[in-house]
CSV table of C-alpha atoms in Angstrom, one decimal:
chain,number,residue,atom,x,y,z
B,1,GLY,CA,104.9,85.3,91.2
B,2,ALA,CA,102.8,86.3,94.2
B,3,ALA,CA,99.3,85.7,92.8
B,4,LEU,CA,96.5,88.2,93.4
B,5,VAL,CA,93.0,87.1,95.2
B,6,GLU,CA,89.8,88.2,94.2
B,7,VAL,CA,87.6,88.9,97.0
B,8,ALA,CA,84.1,88.7,96.4
B,9,PRO,CA,82.4,92.1,97.1
B,10,PRO,CA,79.0,92.5,99.2
B,11,PRO,CA,76.1,92.0,97.0
B,12,GLY,CA,75.6,95.0,94.7
B,13,GLN,CA,78.9,96.4,95.5
B,14,ASP,CA,81.3,97.1,93.2
B,15,PRO,CA,84.4,94.4,94.3
B,16,PRO,CA,86.7,96.1,96.9
B,17,ALA,CA,90.2,97.3,95.8
B,18,ARG,CA,92.8,94.4,94.6
B,19,ILE,CA,96.1,93.7,96.8
B,20,LEU,CA,98.8,95.6,95.3
B,21,PRO,CA,100.4,93.0,92.2
B,22,GLY,CA,103.3,91.2,93.4
B,23,ARG,CA,101.9,90.9,97.0
B,24,LEU,CA,100.3,87.9,98.0
B,25,ALA,CA,97.5,88.2,99.7
B,26,CYS,CA,95.5,85.7,102.2
B,27,VAL,CA,92.5,84.0,101.2
B,28,THR,CA,90.7,86.0,103.8
B,29,ALA,CA,91.5,89.0,102.5
B,30,ALA,CA,91.4,92.2,105.8
B,31,ARG,CA,88.4,94.2,105.3
B,32,ILE,CA,89.6,97.9,105.9
B,33,ASN,CA,86.5,100.1,107.2
B,34,PRO,CA,88.0,103.6,107.3
B,35,SER,CA,86.1,105.9,110.3
B,36,ILE,CA,84.9,108.9,108.9
B,37,LEU,CA,85.7,110.3,112.6
B,38,SER,CA,88.4,111.2,111.1
B,39,ALA,CA,87.2,112.9,107.7
B,40,ASP,CA,86.2,116.5,106.9
B,41,PHE,CA,82.5,116.5,108.3
B,42,VAL,CA,81.9,119.6,106.3
B,43,ASN,CA,82.5,117.8,103.1
B,44,LEU,CA,81.6,114.4,103.8
B,45,GLN,CA,80.7,113.8,100.2
B,46,HIS,CA,84.1,114.1,98.9
B,47,GLU,CA,85.8,111.9,101.6
B,48,LEU,CA,83.6,109.1,101.5
B,49,GLU,CA,84.6,109.3,97.5
B,50,ARG,CA,88.1,109.1,98.7
B,51,ILE,CA,87.9,105.8,100.2
B,52,ALA,CA,86.4,103.9,97.3
B,53,THR,CA,88.9,101.6,97.5
B,54,ALA,CA,87.6,100.5,101.4
B,55,ASP,CA,85.4,97.5,102.0
B,56,TYR,CA,83.2,99.3,104.4
B,57,VAL,CA,82.7,103.0,106.0
B,58,HIS,CA,83.0,102.8,109.5
B,59,VAL,CA,80.4,105.0,110.8
B,60,ASP,CA,80.6,105.9,114.8
B,61,VAL,CA,77.3,107.4,116.3
B,62,MET,CA,78.1,108.5,119.7
B,63,ASP,CA,75.3,110.1,121.8
B,64,ASN,CA,76.9,112.2,124.5
B,65,HIS,CA,75.5,109.7,127.1
B,66,PHE,CA,77.3,106.8,126.7
B,67,VAL,CA,80.3,108.3,125.6
B,68,PRO,CA,81.5,111.8,126.1
B,69,ASN,CA,81.2,113.2,122.8
B,70,LEU,CA,78.8,113.7,120.0
B,71,THR,CA,78.9,113.2,116.8
B,72,MET,CA,75.9,112.4,114.3
B,73,GLY,CA,72.5,110.5,114.2
B,74,PRO,CA,69.8,109.0,111.9
B,75,PRO,CA,69.5,112.0,109.5
B,76,ILE,CA,73.4,112.5,108.6
B,77,VAL,CA,73.8,108.6,108.6
B,78,ALA,CA,70.9,108.4,105.8
B,79,ARG,CA,72.8,110.6,103.7
B,80,ILE,CA,76.2,109.0,104.0
B,81,GLN,CA,74.2,105.5,103.2
B,82,ALA,CA,72.5,107.7,100.3
B,83,VAL,CA,75.9,109.2,98.4
B,84,SER,CA,78.6,106.6,100.2
B,85,PRO,CA,80.7,103.9,97.5
B,86,VAL,CA,80.9,101.4,100.1
B,87,PRO,CA,78.4,100.0,102.4
B,88,LEU,CA,77.8,101.3,105.8
B,89,ASP,CA,79.4,99.5,109.1
B,90,VAL,CA,77.7,101.3,111.5
B,91,HIS,CA,78.8,101.9,115.3
B,92,LEU,CA,76.5,102.8,117.8
B,93,MET,CA,78.4,104.2,120.9
B,94,ILE,CA,74.9,104.9,122.2
B,95,SER,CA,72.6,104.3,125.3
B,96,ASP,CA,69.7,102.1,125.3
B,97,ALA,CA,70.7,100.3,122.1
B,98,ASP,CA,67.5,98.0,121.9
B,99,ARG,CA,65.1,101.1,121.3
B,100,TRP,CA,67.4,102.9,118.6
B,101,ALA,CA,69.6,100.5,116.5
B,102,PRO,CA,66.8,99.2,114.6
B,103,GLY,CA,66.3,102.8,112.9
B,104,TYR,CA,69.6,102.3,111.1
B,105,ALA,CA,69.1,98.7,109.9
B,106,GLU,CA,65.7,100.7,108.7
B,107,LEU,CA,67.9,102.7,107.3
B,108,GLY,CA,69.6,100.5,104.8
B,109,ALA,CA,73.2,99.9,106.7
B,110,PHE,CA,74.9,97.1,105.6
B,111,SER,CA,75.7,96.3,109.1
B,112,VAL,CA,74.9,97.5,112.8
B,113,THR,CA,77.0,97.2,116.0
B,114,PHE,CA,75.8,98.2,119.1
B,115,HIS,CA,77.6,97.7,122.7
B,116,ALA,CA,77.1,94.9,124.7
B,117,GLU,CA,77.1,97.7,128.0
B,118,ALA,CA,74.3,99.2,126.4
B,119,ALA,CA,71.6,96.4,125.7
B,120,ALA,CA,68.8,94.7,127.8
B,121,ASP,CA,68.6,91.7,125.4
B,122,PRO,CA,72.0,91.7,123.2
B,123,VAL,CA,70.4,88.5,121.8
B,124,ALA,CA,66.9,89.7,121.1
B,125,LEU,CA,68.5,92.8,119.3
B,126,ALA,CA,70.7,91.0,117.4
B,127,ARG,CA,68.0,88.8,115.5
B,128,LYS,CA,66.0,91.9,115.4
B,129,LEU,CA,68.6,93.3,113.1
B,130,ARG,CA,69.0,90.4,111.1
B,131,ASP,CA,65.3,90.1,110.6
B,132,MET,CA,65.2,93.5,109.3
B,133,GLY,CA,68.1,92.9,106.8
B,134,ALA,CA,71.3,94.1,108.5
B,135,ARG,CA,74.4,92.3,109.7
B,136,ALA,CA,74.2,92.4,113.8
B,137,GLY,CA,77.5,93.4,115.5
B,138,ILE,CA,78.0,93.6,119.3
B,139,ALA,CA,81.0,95.4,120.8
B,140,LEU,CA,83.0,95.4,123.9
B,141,LYS,CA,84.5,97.7,125.7
B,142,PRO,CA,88.4,97.4,126.8
B,143,GLY,CA,87.0,96.6,130.8
B,144,THR,CA,84.0,94.1,129.7
B,145,ASP,CA,84.8,90.5,130.0
B,146,PRO,CA,84.0,88.6,127.0
B,147,GLU,CA,83.1,85.0,128.6
B,148,PRO,CA,79.0,85.6,128.5
B,149,TYR,CA,79.5,86.3,124.9
B,150,LEU,CA,82.0,83.5,123.6
B,151,GLU,CA,78.6,80.7,123.8
B,152,ILE,CA,75.9,82.8,122.1
B,153,LEU,CA,78.6,84.0,119.7
B,154,HIS,CA,76.4,82.5,116.8
B,155,GLU,CA,73.9,84.8,117.3
B,156,PHE,CA,76.3,88.1,115.7
B,157,ASP,CA,77.4,88.5,112.7
B,158,GLN,CA,80.4,90.6,114.0
B,159,VAL,CA,82.3,91.0,117.4
B,160,LEU,CA,83.9,94.0,117.4
B,161,VAL,CA,86.9,94.1,120.3
B,162,MET,CA,87.6,98.1,121.0
B,163,THR,CA,91.2,98.4,121.5
B,164,VAL,CA,90.7,102.0,123.0
B,165,GLU,CA,88.5,103.4,125.2
B,166,PRO,CA,85.3,104.7,122.7
B,167,GLY,CA,84.7,108.1,122.7
B,168,PHE,CA,86.9,109.5,120.7
B,169,GLY,CA,89.5,109.3,117.4
B,170,GLY,CA,92.9,108.9,117.5
B,171,GLN,CA,94.0,107.1,120.3
B,172,SER,CA,96.8,104.5,121.0
B,173,PHE,CA,96.0,101.2,120.6
B,174,MET,CA,95.9,98.8,123.4
B,175,PRO,CA,97.7,95.7,122.9
B,176,ASP,CA,96.4,94.0,126.1
B,177,MET,CA,93.2,93.5,124.4
B,178,MET,CA,94.8,91.0,122.3
B,179,PRO,CA,94.3,88.0,124.7
B,180,LYS,CA,90.7,88.9,124.5
B,181,LEU,CA,90.5,88.9,120.5
B,182,ARG,CA,92.1,86.0,120.8
B,183,ARG,CA,89.2,84.1,122.7
B,184,PHE,CA,86.7,85.2,120.5
B,185,ALA,CA,89.3,84.0,117.8
B,186,GLU,CA,89.3,80.6,119.0
B,187,ALA,CA,85.6,80.2,120.2
B,188,LYS,CA,84.9,81.1,116.3
B,189,LYS,CA,86.6,78.3,115.2
B,190,ARG,CA,86.0,75.7,117.9
B,191,GLN,CA,82.1,76.5,116.5
B,192,GLY,CA,82.9,76.3,112.9
B,193,LEU,CA,81.5,79.9,112.7
B,194,ASP,CA,81.6,82.9,110.1
B,195,VAL,CA,81.5,85.5,112.6
B,196,TRP,CA,84.1,88.5,111.8
B,197,LEU,CA,86.2,89.7,114.6
B,198,GLN,CA,86.7,93.4,114.0
B,199,VAL,CA,89.0,95.6,116.3
B,200,ASP,CA,88.7,99.3,116.5
B,201,GLY,CA,91.2,102.1,117.9
B,202,GLY,CA,94.9,102.8,116.8
B,203,ILE,CA,95.1,100.8,113.8
B,204,THR,CA,98.3,101.7,111.9
B,205,VAL,CA,100.5,99.8,109.7
B,206,ASP,CA,102.4,98.9,112.7
B,207,THR,CA,99.6,97.5,114.9
B,208,ILE,CA,97.2,96.3,112.5
B,209,GLY,CA,99.5,93.0,112.1
B,210,MET,CA,99.3,92.5,115.8
B,211,ALA,CA,95.4,92.6,115.7
B,212,ALA,CA,95.6,90.0,112.8
B,213,GLU,CA,98.0,87.7,114.5
B,214,ALA,CA,95.4,87.6,117.6
B,215,GLY,CA,92.4,86.9,114.7
B,216,ALA,CA,91.0,90.1,113.8
B,217,ASP,CA,90.2,90.1,109.9
B,218,THR,CA,88.1,93.4,110.1
B,219,PHE,CA,90.1,96.8,110.7
B,220,VAL,CA,88.8,100.3,111.6
B,221,ALA,CA,91.0,102.8,110.6
B,222,GLY,CA,91.1,106.6,111.1
B,223,PRO,CA,94.0,108.9,111.0
B,224,ALA,CA,96.1,105.5,109.3
B,225,VAL,CA,93.5,106.5,106.5
B,226,TYR,CA,92.8,109.8,106.0
B,227,GLY,CA,96.3,111.0,107.8
B,228,GLY,CA,97.4,110.5,103.9
B,229,VAL,CA,95.9,109.4,100.5
B,230,PRO,CA,93.6,107.2,101.2
B,231,GLU,CA,93.9,105.0,98.5
B,232,SER,CA,97.5,104.3,99.0
B,233,ARG,CA,96.6,104.3,102.9
B,234,ILE,CA,94.3,101.4,102.7
B,235,ALA,CA,96.7,99.4,100.2
B,236,ASP,CA,99.4,100.0,102.7
B,237,LEU,CA,96.9,98.7,105.7
B,238,ARG,CA,95.5,95.3,103.6
B,239,VAL,CA,99.4,94.4,102.5
B,240,ALA,CA,100.3,94.8,106.8
B,241,ALA,CA,97.7,92.7,107.6
B,242,ALA,CA,98.1,90.2,105.4
B,243,ALA,CA,101.4,89.8,106.4
B,244,HIS,CA,100.1,88.2,109.4
B,245,THR,CA,96.7,87.0,108.5
B,246,HIS,CA,96.8,83.2,109.0
């Protein structure tokens, strides 16, 4: 029969969901991070409890300036941090990240991702976030050239390749972002790094395999999780990703 592979949880956290019995899991199991952009904002605590089998919760902070949408800021993120059953993967779609990102590390977020386009000094900011105890992530919009970031990959714990234009949930996956993802995957392998490669935008059971094939190991999913029973949707995404993971 197929083997079950246990995935070590982050320190102090309950283990993530097991791969369904009878399904083969790859040693590098896919991390599934549901986006609360697709949750019911009035019942956030309940919505967080529904994704307890996920690896992390993806928290989209938008400022109505870097992107044309406004979501939440530090007070709400602090409350999510207090009640979430899984660690926070904060994605800052905000201007002047150098100034504002450290505040989210201060709140205790496990990971803080800022946009390359919104940071004056991405390396200095990443180092500051790491010094504060958070994982440091850098996100690239679809139109952003990956080239300048390939040689400084070691400065980051995660690279987020946007597979939609940031700003709104529910958009369609952009397959033409896969070459960019592959470039990061190749650089990661060449440099022997343990940087996580995340994709965000239009991830479903139908598209997750394409991203996994191109080297992604961490997947943000909104409607694909909250559009049904989250626990079974998360399990389905894990299986679909594992089928294409190298």
